[in-house]
């Protein structure tokens, strides 16, 4: 069963900041990296494969081929089933304490 994928405002802001930062040096790469993160997040609707997250109640998916992590959680839908809610897109080298998002 395909799940609905919802991107939080924080995740969309992360995605824009990542793409803009990379695009300062290489506009094509900025678009490509942004598209790779977006595609990886959207694919979680098919199969939400990820490891248990550092923040309680979340999961993390490493984006293949680039050093970014998508943090998400599964939330029940009122009508039936569940949605994948993308919470953050974070560079893997960021200092990331347990139970807190990187600043």
Coordinates of C-alpha atoms in Angstrom, one line a residue:
X1 CA 0.0 0.0 0.0
X2 CA 1.5 3.3 -1.1
X3 CA 1.6 5.9 1.7
X4 CA 1.1 9.6 1.3
X5 CA 4.3 11.6 1.7
X6 CA 4.1 15.0 3.4
X7 CA 7.0 17.5 3.7
X8 CA 7.0 19.7 6.8
X9 CA 7.9 23.4 6.5
X10 CA 11.2 22.6 8.2
X11 CA 12.1 19.9 5.7
X12 CA 11.2 22.1 2.7
X13 CA 13.3 24.9 4.2
X14 CA 16.2 22.5 4.7
X15 CA 15.9 21.3 1.1
X16 CA 15.9 24.9 -0.2
X17 CA 18.9 25.9 1.9
X18 CA 20.9 22.8 0.8
X19 CA 20.2 23.4 -2.9
X20 CA 20.9 27.2 -2.7
X21 CA 24.2 26.6 -0.8
X22 CA 25.4 24.1 -3.4
X23 CA 24.1 26.3 -6.3
X24 CA 26.3 29.2 -5.2
X25 CA 29.3 27.2 -6.5
X26 CA 27.6 25.0 -9.0
X27 CA 24.0 25.7 -10.0
X28 CA 23.5 22.4 -11.9
X29 CA 24.8 20.5 -8.9
X30 CA 22.4 22.4 -6.6
X31 CA 19.4 21.4 -8.7
X32 CA 20.7 17.8 -8.9
X33 CA 21.3 17.4 -5.2
X34 CA 17.9 19.0 -4.4
X35 CA 16.2 16.6 -6.8
X36 CA 18.0 13.6 -5.3
X37 CA 16.9 14.5 -1.8
X38 CA 13.3 15.1 -2.9
X39 CA 13.2 11.8 -4.8
X40 CA 14.6 9.9 -1.9
X41 CA 11.9 11.4 0.4
X42 CA 9.1 10.8 -2.0
X43 CA 10.2 7.1 -2.4
X44 CA 9.5 6.5 1.2
X45 CA 5.8 6.4 0.2
X46 CA 6.5 3.1 -1.5
X47 CA 8.6 1.5 1.2
X48 CA 9.6 3.5 4.3
X49 CA 13.0 1.9 4.7
X50 CA 15.1 3.6 7.3
X51 CA 16.9 3.1 10.5
X52 CA 15.6 4.2 13.9
X53 CA 16.1 7.9 14.3
X54 CA 18.2 9.8 16.9
X55 CA 15.1 11.8 17.8
X56 CA 12.5 9.6 19.6
X57 CA 9.7 8.4 17.3
X58 CA 11.5 9.1 14.1
X59 CA 13.4 7.2 11.4
X60 CA 16.3 8.2 9.2
X61 CA 17.0 7.4 5.6
X62 CA 20.5 8.0 4.1
X63 CA 20.2 9.5 0.6
X64 CA 22.1 7.2 -1.7
X65 CA 25.3 8.7 -3.2
X66 CA 25.3 12.0 -1.2
X67 CA 25.9 12.8 2.4
X68 CA 22.4 13.7 3.4
X69 CA 19.9 12.1 5.8
X70 CA 16.1 12.5 5.7
X71 CA 14.5 12.3 9.1
X72 CA 10.8 11.2 9.1
X73 CA 8.0 9.7 11.1
X74 CA 5.0 7.7 10.3
X75 CA 1.7 9.2 11.3
X76 CA -1.8 7.6 11.2
X77 CA -4.3 9.2 8.8
X78 CA -7.8 10.0 10.0
X79 CA -9.5 8.0 7.2
X80 CA -7.2 4.9 7.3
X81 CA -3.6 4.0 6.8
X82 CA -0.6 6.2 7.5
X83 CA 1.5 9.0 6.0
X84 CA 5.2 9.5 5.9
X85 CA 6.0 12.9 7.3
X86 CA 9.4 14.2 6.2
X87 CA 10.7 16.3 9.2
X88 CA 14.2 17.4 8.2
X89 CA 16.9 17.0 5.5
X90 CA 20.3 17.2 7.2
X91 CA 23.9 16.8 6.1
X92 CA 25.4 13.7 7.7
X93 CA 28.4 15.5 9.1
X94 CA 26.3 17.8 11.3
X95 CA 26.7 17.6 15.1
X96 CA 23.4 15.8 16.0
X97 CA 22.6 15.0 19.7
X98 CA 20.2 12.4 20.6
X99 CA 16.6 13.7 20.8
X100 CA 17.4 17.1 19.3
X101 CA 17.6 18.4 15.7
X102 CA 20.9 20.0 14.7
X103 CA 21.0 23.8 15.1

